[in-house]
């Protein structure tokens, strides 16, 4: 078949459908795992192909069917972008949002499709033009994204700290690593929110936890912090390998997926159960034996869906535009509670990682755990909304810890209860978060971000004494040395910032600055 003949095959609806997926990937290639793109790409192509088949069955002409379907595909994928653009323009009060724009868009799309079905011109020529246009759009996104991936992404970085597996340990304790996101220290909660959290911390101590009062995160963001703690090392080597101006977050995410702690414990005969959040880098883990997951959607899929006509309709008819995402934030906590309960029933030694996005905003829980709408949250001060969500978080933790410790004497698990970072400073929330320069943050903002909850339950007759500034990078160094005889001396407890989201590996140490308080 000639090139001209190939151009006349009506493939443009499928190409127009995959273009938005490739475009979104190209815009977010620095922090989107390639695997997250495959399912949306396949669904988009399948949906367009199905619509094309239905139109062909109705019109009995493949080229005419494709010319009808393409404007519908474009309308489906572009509505959210058009609505958002109008909302940000001076036309917002008239047509920027609501049912009127939705109705206008649907009528416009159907009218164009109807006119396309009535065309009498040379459909072979028009098909070729549309094929070339659609292919050009797809390639404009695919080529730079593929080039970037090929140039910057080697296979996932190996765990930064290699450990030789030892002999399996008799009566090995279950190990729980429980991350409660943005849970600040007592000092932070008192200073920033006016909350006295000492009753909860006292309860932890009464159950046998050692609370690290002066613990600070090693990094200000989840990805860096967990990459360091799960590999028991700082990220300096990562910066040296990729260069400090490297813009790609994937090397950091790679350290979350293939980490030293999981590999070591699996070599000791542990089952690794990974209970992730809705945040892509911790939603599942490549080396885990079991990945309970709330739903199959990634952040990438959710963002793509929200820009479509279907996502916009759901948002328009919701009580509040962001209510669906708030509900997801609320519902996943119940799922994680049930997954943690099931994990405790697993036979044999078990390593359980759970990333719980509490008291992380949005503030969707009241103090009793009831759902808080966006309107209800807006009616409160930031401090009051945070206090309610923290109160419920503490209740959840107490219930969870009580269940984990309700076992026969001598079979208690190791529990590391920890935050990955403190709350976002108010200046950060109100500023340009993508361009926020952590090197220039005030000492108050840094203290709020770095001072964290950190408490360890270490059963046994010879509980190690913990320093009051023990940081997350040393948590598993201590645990693996104490329970498995691993030769892992503690590292100096240090704190680092990275410049901004475009320079995730450009680190500056701020340990002395935090210690001096200036």
Coordinates of C-alpha atoms in Angstrom, one line a residue:
X1 CA 0.0 0.0 0.0
X2 CA 1.3 3.5 -0.8
X3 CA 2.0 6.2 1.7
X4 CA -0.9 8.1 0.3
X5 CA -3.1 5.0 0.9
X6 CA -1.9 4.8 4.5
X7 CA -2.7 8.4 5.1
X8 CA -6.3 7.7 4.0
X9 CA -6.9 5.1 6.7
X10 CA -9.0 6.9 9.3
X11 CA -6.8 6.6 12.4
X12 CA -7.1 10.3 13.5
X13 CA -9.8 9.7 16.2
X14 CA -7.3 7.4 18.1
X15 CA -4.4 9.8 17.6
X16 CA -6.5 12.7 18.8
X17 CA -7.4 10.6 21.9
X18 CA -3.9 9.7 22.8
X19 CA -2.6 13.2 22.3
X20 CA -3.9 14.6 25.6
X21 CA -2.3 11.7 27.5
X22 CA 1.0 12.3 25.8
X23 CA 0.8 16.0 26.3
X24 CA 0.1 15.7 30.1
X25 CA 3.0 13.2 30.3
X26 CA 5.3 15.6 28.5
X27 CA 4.3 18.5 30.8
X28 CA 5.0 16.3 33.9
X29 CA 7.7 13.9 32.6
X30 CA 10.2 14.9 35.4
X31 CA 8.0 13.4 38.1
X32 CA 5.7 10.9 36.4
X33 CA 6.6 7.2 36.4
X34 CA 6.4 5.9 32.9
X35 CA 4.3 3.0 34.0
X36 CA 1.5 5.4 35.1
X37 CA 1.0 6.5 31.5
X38 CA 0.4 3.0 30.0
X39 CA -3.2 2.4 31.3
X40 CA -4.6 5.9 30.5
X41 CA -3.0 5.7 27.0
X42 CA -4.6 2.3 26.4
X43 CA -8.0 3.4 27.7
X44 CA -8.0 6.5 25.6
X45 CA -7.1 4.5 22.4
X46 CA -9.7 1.9 23.3
X47 CA -12.4 4.5 23.9
X48 CA -11.8 6.3 20.7
X49 CA -11.7 2.9 18.8
X50 CA -15.0 1.9 20.3
X51 CA -16.6 5.1 19.4
X52 CA -15.3 4.8 15.9
X53 CA -16.7 1.3 15.6
X54 CA -20.1 2.4 16.8
X55 CA -20.1 5.3 14.3
X56 CA -19.1 3.0 11.5
X57 CA -22.0 0.6 12.4
X58 CA -24.4 3.6 12.1
X59 CA -23.0 5.3 9.0
X60 CA -21.5 2.4 7.1
X61 CA -18.6 4.5 6.0
X62 CA -15.3 4.3 8.0
X63 CA -13.9 7.7 6.9
X64 CA -17.2 9.5 7.5
X65 CA -17.5 7.8 10.9
X66 CA -14.0 8.9 11.9
X67 CA -14.7 12.5 10.8
X68 CA -17.8 12.5 13.1
X69 CA -15.9 10.9 16.0
X70 CA -12.8 13.1 16.0
X71 CA -14.6 16.4 17.1
X72 CA -16.4 14.4 19.8
X73 CA -13.0 13.0 21.1
X74 CA -11.5 16.5 21.1
X75 CA -14.5 17.9 22.9
X76 CA -14.4 15.2 25.5
X77 CA -10.7 15.7 26.4
X78 CA -10.6 19.5 26.1
X79 CA -13.6 20.7 28.0
X80 CA -11.9 20.9 31.4
X81 CA -9.1 23.0 30.0
X82 CA -11.5 25.4 28.2
X83 CA -13.6 25.8 31.4
X84 CA -10.5 26.4 33.5
X85 CA -9.2 29.0 31.0
X86 CA -12.5 30.8 31.0
X87 CA -12.7 30.8 34.8
X88 CA -9.4 32.6 34.9
X89 CA -10.5 35.2 32.3
X90 CA -12.6 38.2 32.5
X91 CA -15.5 36.2 31.1
X92 CA -15.7 34.1 34.2
X93 CA -18.9 35.6 35.7
X94 CA -20.9 35.0 32.5
X95 CA -19.7 31.6 31.0
X96 CA -16.7 30.6 33.0
X97 CA -18.4 27.8 34.8
X98 CA -21.6 25.9 35.4
X99 CA -24.3 24.2 33.4
X100 CA -24.5 26.9 30.7
X101 CA -21.0 26.3 29.5
X102 CA -21.5 22.5 29.7
X103 CA -24.7 22.7 27.6
X104 CA -23.0 25.1 25.1
X105 CA -20.0 22.7 24.7
X106 CA -22.2 19.6 24.2
X107 CA -24.4 21.4 21.6
X108 CA -21.3 22.7 19.8
X109 CA -19.6 19.3 19.7
X110 CA -22.7 17.5 18.5
X111 CA -23.3 20.2 15.9
X112 CA -19.8 19.8 14.5
X113 CA -20.2 16.1 14.4
X114 CA -23.6 16.4 12.6
X115 CA -22.1 18.7 10.0
X116 CA -19.2 16.3 9.6
X117 CA -21.6 13.5 8.8
X118 CA -23.2 15.6 6.1
X119 CA -20.0 16.4 4.3
X120 CA -20.0 15.7 0.5
X121 CA -16.4 16.6 -0.3
X122 CA -13.5 14.2 -1.0
X123 CA -13.3 12.3 2.3
X124 CA -10.0 10.6 1.3
X125 CA -8.2 13.9 1.2
X126 CA -9.8 15.2 4.4
X127 CA -8.9 12.0 6.2
X128 CA -5.3 12.3 5.1
X129 CA -5.2 15.9 6.4
X130 CA -6.7 14.9 9.8
X131 CA -4.4 11.9 10.1
X132 CA -1.4 14.1 9.6
X133 CA -2.6 16.8 12.0
X134 CA -3.4 14.3 14.7
X135 CA -0.1 12.5 14.2
X136 CA 1.8 15.8 14.4
X137 CA 0.1 16.7 17.7
X138 CA 0.9 13.3 19.2
X139 CA 4.5 13.4 18.0
X140 CA 5.0 17.0 19.4
X141 CA 4.5 15.5 22.8
X142 CA 5.9 12.0 22.4
X143 CA 9.3 12.9 20.9
X144 CA 10.5 15.3 23.6
X145 CA 9.0 13.1 26.4
X146 CA 10.7 10.0 25.0
X147 CA 13.9 11.8 24.4
X148 CA 13.9 13.0 28.0
X149 CA 13.2 9.6 29.4
X150 CA 15.9 8.0 27.3
X151 CA 18.5 10.6 28.3
X152 CA 17.7 10.8 32.0
X153 CA 16.2 7.6 33.2
X154 CA 18.5 4.7 33.8
X155 CA 16.9 1.7 35.5
X156 CA 15.7 2.5 39.0
X157 CA 18.6 3.4 41.3
X158 CA 19.6 0.5 43.4
X159 CA 19.1 0.8 47.1
X160 CA 21.6 3.3 48.3
X161 CA 22.9 1.1 51.1
X162 CA 23.7 -2.5 50.3
X163 CA 23.4 -5.0 53.2
X164 CA 24.4 -8.6 53.2
X165 CA 21.5 -10.8 54.4
X166 CA 22.3 -12.8 57.5
X167 CA 20.8 -16.0 58.8
X168 CA 17.0 -15.8 59.6
X169 CA 16.3 -14.6 63.1
X170 CA 14.4 -16.8 65.5
X171 CA 11.2 -15.3 66.9
X172 CA 11.7 -12.3 64.6
X173 CA 9.2 -9.5 65.6
X174 CA 6.8 -8.0 63.2
X175 CA 7.9 -4.5 62.2
X176 CA 5.5 -1.6 61.5
X177 CA 6.8 1.6 59.9
X178 CA 3.8 4.0 60.2
X179 CA 4.2 7.4 58.5
X180 CA 1.7 10.1 59.5
X181 CA 2.3 12.8 57.0
X182 CA 2.9 16.4 58.2
X183 CA 2.6 15.5 61.9
X184 CA 4.6 18.2 63.7
X185 CA 6.4 18.0 67.0
X186 CA 4.9 19.1 70.3
X187 CA 6.9 22.4 70.0
X188 CA 5.6 23.0 66.5
X189 CA 2.0 22.2 67.4
X190 CA 2.2 24.5 70.4
X191 CA 3.9 27.4 68.7
X192 CA 2.0 27.4 65.4
X193 CA -1.4 26.0 66.2
X194 CA -1.7 26.6 70.0
X195 CA -2.2 22.8 70.6
X196 CA -1.0 21.0 73.7
X197 CA -0.2 17.5 72.4
X198 CA 1.4 16.3 75.6
X199 CA -1.6 14.1 76.7
X200 CA -1.2 12.1 73.5
X201 CA 2.6 11.9 73.8
X202 CA 2.2 10.9 77.4
X203 CA -0.1 8.1 76.3
X204 CA 2.5 6.8 73.9
X205 CA 5.1 6.8 76.6
X206 CA 2.7 5.0 79.0
X207 CA 2.4 2.2 76.4
X208 CA 6.2 1.7 76.2
X209 CA 7.1 4.1 73.3
X210 CA 10.2 6.2 73.5
X211 CA 9.2 9.6 72.2
X212 CA 12.1 11.6 70.5
X213 CA 11.2 15.1 71.6
X214 CA 13.8 17.0 69.5
X215 CA 13.6 14.9 66.4
X216 CA 13.8 16.7 63.1
X217 CA 13.2 15.4 59.6
X218 CA 16.3 15.0 57.4
X219 CA 14.6 16.7 54.4
X220 CA 11.5 18.9 54.1
X221 CA 9.5 16.8 51.6
X222 CA 8.1 13.2 51.7
X223 CA 10.0 11.8 48.8
X224 CA 13.4 12.8 50.0
X225 CA 12.6 12.0 53.6
X226 CA 11.4 8.4 52.9
X227 CA 14.2 7.8 50.4
X228 CA 16.7 8.6 53.2
X229 CA 14.9 6.6 56.0
X230 CA 14.1 3.5 53.9
X231 CA 17.7 3.4 52.6
X232 CA 19.3 4.5 55.9
X233 CA 21.5 7.0 54.1
X234 CA 21.6 10.6 53.0
X235 CA 21.0 11.5 49.4
X236 CA 24.4 13.1 48.7
X237 CA 25.5 10.1 46.5
X238 CA 22.3 10.5 44.4
X239 CA 23.2 14.2 43.8
X240 CA 26.8 13.2 42.9
X241 CA 25.6 10.6 40.4
X242 CA 23.0 12.7 38.6
X243 CA 24.3 16.2 39.2
X244 CA 22.9 18.8 41.5
X245 CA 21.0 20.6 38.8
X246 CA 19.2 17.5 37.6
X247 CA 15.5 18.3 37.4
X248 CA 14.1 14.8 37.5
X249 CA 12.5 13.4 40.7
X250 CA 12.5 9.8 39.3
X251 CA 15.9 8.9 40.9
X252 CA 14.4 9.8 44.3
X253 CA 11.2 7.9 43.5
X254 CA 13.4 4.9 42.5
X255 CA 14.9 4.8 46.0
X256 CA 11.3 4.6 47.4
X257 CA 10.6 1.6 45.1
X258 CA 13.7 -0.5 45.7
X259 CA 15.0 0.2 49.1
X260 CA 17.5 -1.3 51.5
X261 CA 15.1 -1.9 54.4
X262 CA 12.6 -3.9 52.4
X263 CA 15.4 -6.0 50.7
X264 CA 17.1 -6.8 53.9
X265 CA 14.0 -7.9 55.8
X266 CA 12.8 -10.0 52.8
X267 CA 16.1 -11.7 52.9
X268 CA 15.4 -12.5 56.6
X269 CA 12.2 -14.2 55.7
X270 CA 9.8 -11.3 56.2
X271 CA 6.7 -10.7 54.1
X272 CA 6.7 -7.0 53.0
X273 CA 3.2 -5.5 53.0
X274 CA 3.0 -2.0 51.6
X275 CA -0.1 0.1 52.4
X276 CA 0.3 3.2 50.4
X277 CA -1.5 6.5 50.0
X278 CA -3.2 7.9 46.9
X279 CA 0.1 9.7 46.2
X280 CA 1.8 7.9 43.3
X281 CA 5.3 7.4 44.7
X282 CA 4.0 5.5 47.7
X283 CA 0.8 4.1 46.4
X284 CA 2.4 0.8 45.6
X285 CA 5.9 -0.7 45.9
X286 CA 7.7 -2.8 43.2
X287 CA 9.5 -5.1 45.7
X288 CA 6.6 -5.6 48.1
X289 CA 5.0 -9.0 48.5
X290 CA 1.5 -7.4 48.9
X291 CA 0.2 -4.0 47.8
X292 CA -3.2 -3.4 49.2
X293 CA -4.5 -0.4 47.2
X294 CA -7.6 1.8 47.7
X295 CA -8.3 2.1 44.0
X296 CA -6.4 1.7 40.7
X297 CA -6.1 5.4 39.9
X298 CA -2.8 7.2 40.0
X299 CA -2.3 10.9 40.4
X300 CA -1.6 11.1 36.6
X301 CA -4.9 9.3 35.8
X302 CA -6.8 11.5 38.2
X303 CA -5.4 14.7 36.7
X304 CA -6.1 13.5 33.2
X305 CA -9.7 12.5 34.1
X306 CA -10.4 15.8 35.8
X307 CA -9.7 17.6 32.6
X308 CA -12.2 15.6 30.5
X309 CA -15.8 16.2 30.0
X310 CA -16.7 13.3 32.4
X311 CA -14.5 14.7 35.1
X312 CA -15.8 18.2 34.6
X313 CA -19.5 17.0 34.8
X314 CA -18.7 15.2 38.1
X315 CA -17.1 18.4 39.4
X316 CA -19.9 20.7 38.2
X317 CA -22.6 18.6 39.9
X318 CA -20.7 18.0 43.1
X319 CA -21.7 20.2 46.1
X320 CA -18.2 21.7 45.9
X321 CA -15.8 21.6 42.9
X322 CA -13.1 19.8 45.0
X323 CA -15.5 17.5 46.9
X324 CA -14.6 14.3 45.0
X325 CA -10.9 14.6 45.8
X326 CA -11.8 15.4 49.4
X327 CA -13.9 12.3 49.7
X328 CA -11.1 10.2 48.3
X329 CA -8.8 11.7 51.0
X330 CA -11.4 10.8 53.6
X331 CA -12.3 7.3 52.4
X332 CA -8.7 6.1 52.0
X333 CA -8.1 6.4 55.7
X334 CA -10.8 3.8 56.5
X335 CA -9.3 1.5 53.8
X336 CA -5.9 1.8 55.4
X337 CA -7.2 1.0 58.8
X338 CA -8.8 -2.2 57.5
X339 CA -5.6 -3.1 55.5
X340 CA -3.5 -2.6 58.7
X341 CA -5.8 -4.9 60.6
X342 CA -5.5 -7.6 57.9
X343 CA -1.7 -7.2 57.9
X344 CA -1.5 -8.0 61.5
X345 CA -3.1 -11.4 60.8
X346 CA -0.4 -12.4 58.3
X347 CA 1.5 -15.6 59.3
X348 CA 5.3 -15.4 59.8
X349 CA 7.3 -12.3 60.3
X350 CA 5.9 -9.3 58.6
X351 CA 7.2 -5.8 57.6
X352 CA 4.4 -3.4 57.2
X353 CA 4.8 0.1 55.7
X354 CA 1.9 2.5 55.8
X355 CA 1.8 6.0 54.6
X356 CA -1.2 7.8 56.1
X357 CA -2.0 11.3 54.8
X358 CA -3.0 12.7 58.2
X359 CA -3.0 15.3 59.6
X360 CA -2.0 16.3 56.0
X361 CA -4.6 18.7 54.5
X362 CA -7.3 18.9 53.2
X363 CA -9.0 18.9 56.6
X364 CA -11.8 16.4 56.0
X365 CA -12.1 15.0 59.5
X366 CA -13.7 16.6 62.6
X367 CA -12.5 15.5 66.0
X368 CA -14.9 12.6 66.0
X369 CA -13.9 11.4 62.5
X370 CA -16.9 12.7 60.7
X371 CA -16.6 14.1 57.2
X372 CA -16.0 17.8 56.8
X373 CA -17.1 19.5 53.6
X374 CA -15.1 22.2 51.9
X375 CA -17.7 24.7 52.9
X376 CA -17.5 23.6 56.6
X377 CA -13.7 23.8 56.5
X378 CA -13.8 27.3 55.0
X379 CA -16.1 28.4 57.9
X380 CA -13.2 27.5 60.4
X381 CA -9.9 29.0 61.0
X382 CA -6.9 27.0 59.7
X383 CA -5.9 26.4 63.3
X384 CA -9.3 25.0 64.3
X385 CA -9.5 22.8 61.2
X386 CA -6.0 21.4 61.9
X387 CA -6.8 20.8 65.5
X388 CA -9.9 18.8 64.7
X389 CA -8.1 16.6 62.2
X390 CA -5.1 16.1 64.6
X391 CA -7.5 15.1 67.3
X392 CA -9.0 12.4 65.1
X393 CA -5.5 11.4 63.9
X394 CA -4.5 10.8 67.5
X395 CA -7.6 8.7 68.2
X396 CA -6.9 6.6 65.1
X397 CA -3.3 6.1 66.2
X398 CA -4.3 5.1 69.7
X399 CA -6.8 2.5 68.4
X400 CA -4.2 1.2 66.0
X401 CA -1.4 0.9 68.6
X402 CA -3.8 -0.7 71.1
X403 CA -4.7 -3.3 68.5
X404 CA -1.0 -4.0 67.6
X405 CA 0.0 -4.4 71.2
X406 CA -3.0 -6.6 72.1
X407 CA -0.9 -9.8 71.7
X408 CA 0.8 -12.4 73.8
X409 CA 3.7 -11.2 76.0
X410 CA 6.9 -11.7 74.1
X411 CA 5.4 -11.3 70.6
X412 CA 5.0 -7.5 70.5
X413 CA 6.0 -5.9 67.2
X414 CA 8.6 -3.2 66.6
X415 CA 6.7 0.0 65.8
X416 CA 8.2 3.1 64.3
X417 CA 5.6 5.9 64.5
X418 CA 7.0 8.9 62.5
X419 CA 6.3 11.9 60.4
X420 CA 8.1 12.4 57.1
X421 CA 7.8 16.2 57.4
X422 CA 6.1 18.8 59.5
X423 CA 3.1 21.0 58.4
X424 CA 3.5 23.3 55.5
X425 CA 4.3 26.9 56.7
X426 CA 1.6 29.4 56.0
X427 CA 3.9 31.4 53.7
X428 CA 4.5 28.3 51.6
X429 CA 0.8 27.5 51.3
X430 CA 0.1 31.0 50.1
X431 CA 3.1 31.4 47.8
X432 CA 4.2 29.8 44.6
X433 CA 4.9 26.3 45.8
X434 CA 6.6 25.1 42.6
X435 CA 9.1 28.0 42.8
X436 CA 9.4 28.1 46.6
X437 CA 13.1 28.3 47.5
X438 CA 13.8 26.4 50.7
X439 CA 17.2 27.9 51.0
X440 CA 15.6 31.3 51.6
X441 CA 12.9 30.1 54.0
X442 CA 12.8 31.8 57.4
X443 CA 14.0 29.9 60.5
X444 CA 10.4 29.8 61.8
X445 CA 9.2 28.2 58.5
X446 CA 12.1 25.7 58.6
X447 CA 11.4 24.8 62.2
X448 CA 7.7 24.2 61.4
X449 CA 8.7 22.0 58.5
X450 CA 11.5 20.0 60.1
X451 CA 10.3 19.4 63.7
X452 CA 8.3 16.1 63.6
X453 CA 6.6 13.4 65.6
X454 CA 9.0 10.5 66.1
X455 CA 8.3 7.6 68.5
X456 CA 9.7 4.1 68.7
X457 CA 8.3 1.0 70.4
X458 CA 11.2 -1.5 70.7
X459 CA 10.2 -4.6 72.7
X460 CA 12.7 -6.7 74.5
X461 CA 14.6 -6.8 77.7
X462 CA 17.5 -4.6 76.4
X463 CA 15.7 -1.6 74.9
X464 CA 18.3 0.7 73.4
X465 CA 18.4 4.2 74.8
X466 CA 17.6 6.7 72.1
X467 CA 19.1 10.2 71.8
X468 CA 16.5 13.0 71.9
X469 CA 17.5 14.2 68.5
X470 CA 17.4 10.9 66.7
X471 CA 16.3 11.5 63.1
X472 CA 14.6 9.2 60.6
X473 CA 17.7 8.3 58.7
X474 CA 18.9 6.4 61.7
X475 CA 15.6 4.6 62.7
X476 CA 16.3 1.4 60.8
X477 CA 20.0 1.5 61.4
X478 CA 19.1 1.2 65.1
X479 CA 16.4 -1.4 64.6
X480 CA 18.4 -3.7 62.3
X481 CA 21.5 -3.5 64.4
X482 CA 19.6 -4.2 67.6
X483 CA 17.4 -7.0 66.4
X484 CA 19.4 -8.5 63.6
X485 CA 23.0 -7.8 64.5
X486 CA 23.6 -5.7 61.4
X487 CA 26.7 -3.6 61.7
X488 CA 25.1 -0.2 61.1
X489 CA 26.6 2.6 63.2
X490 CA 24.4 5.7 63.5
X491 CA 25.0 8.6 61.2
X492 CA 25.2 12.2 62.3
X493 CA 21.7 13.6 62.5
X494 CA 21.6 16.2 59.8
X495 CA 19.0 18.3 58.0
X496 CA 19.1 19.4 54.4
X497 CA 16.9 21.5 52.1
X498 CA 16.7 21.4 48.3
X499 CA 16.4 24.6 46.4
X500 CA 13.0 24.2 44.7
X501 CA 10.9 21.7 42.8
X502 CA 13.0 22.2 39.7
X503 CA 16.2 21.3 41.6
X504 CA 15.3 18.4 43.8
X505 CA 18.9 17.3 44.1
X506 CA 20.5 20.6 44.8
X507 CA 21.0 20.2 48.6
X508 CA 22.1 22.7 51.3
X509 CA 22.8 21.5 54.8
X510 CA 21.0 23.6 57.5
X511 CA 21.7 21.5 60.6
X512 CA 23.7 24.3 62.3
X513 CA 21.2 26.9 61.3
X514 CA 18.4 25.0 62.9
X515 CA 20.5 24.3 66.0
X516 CA 21.3 28.0 66.4
X517 CA 17.7 29.0 65.7
X518 CA 18.7 31.8 63.4

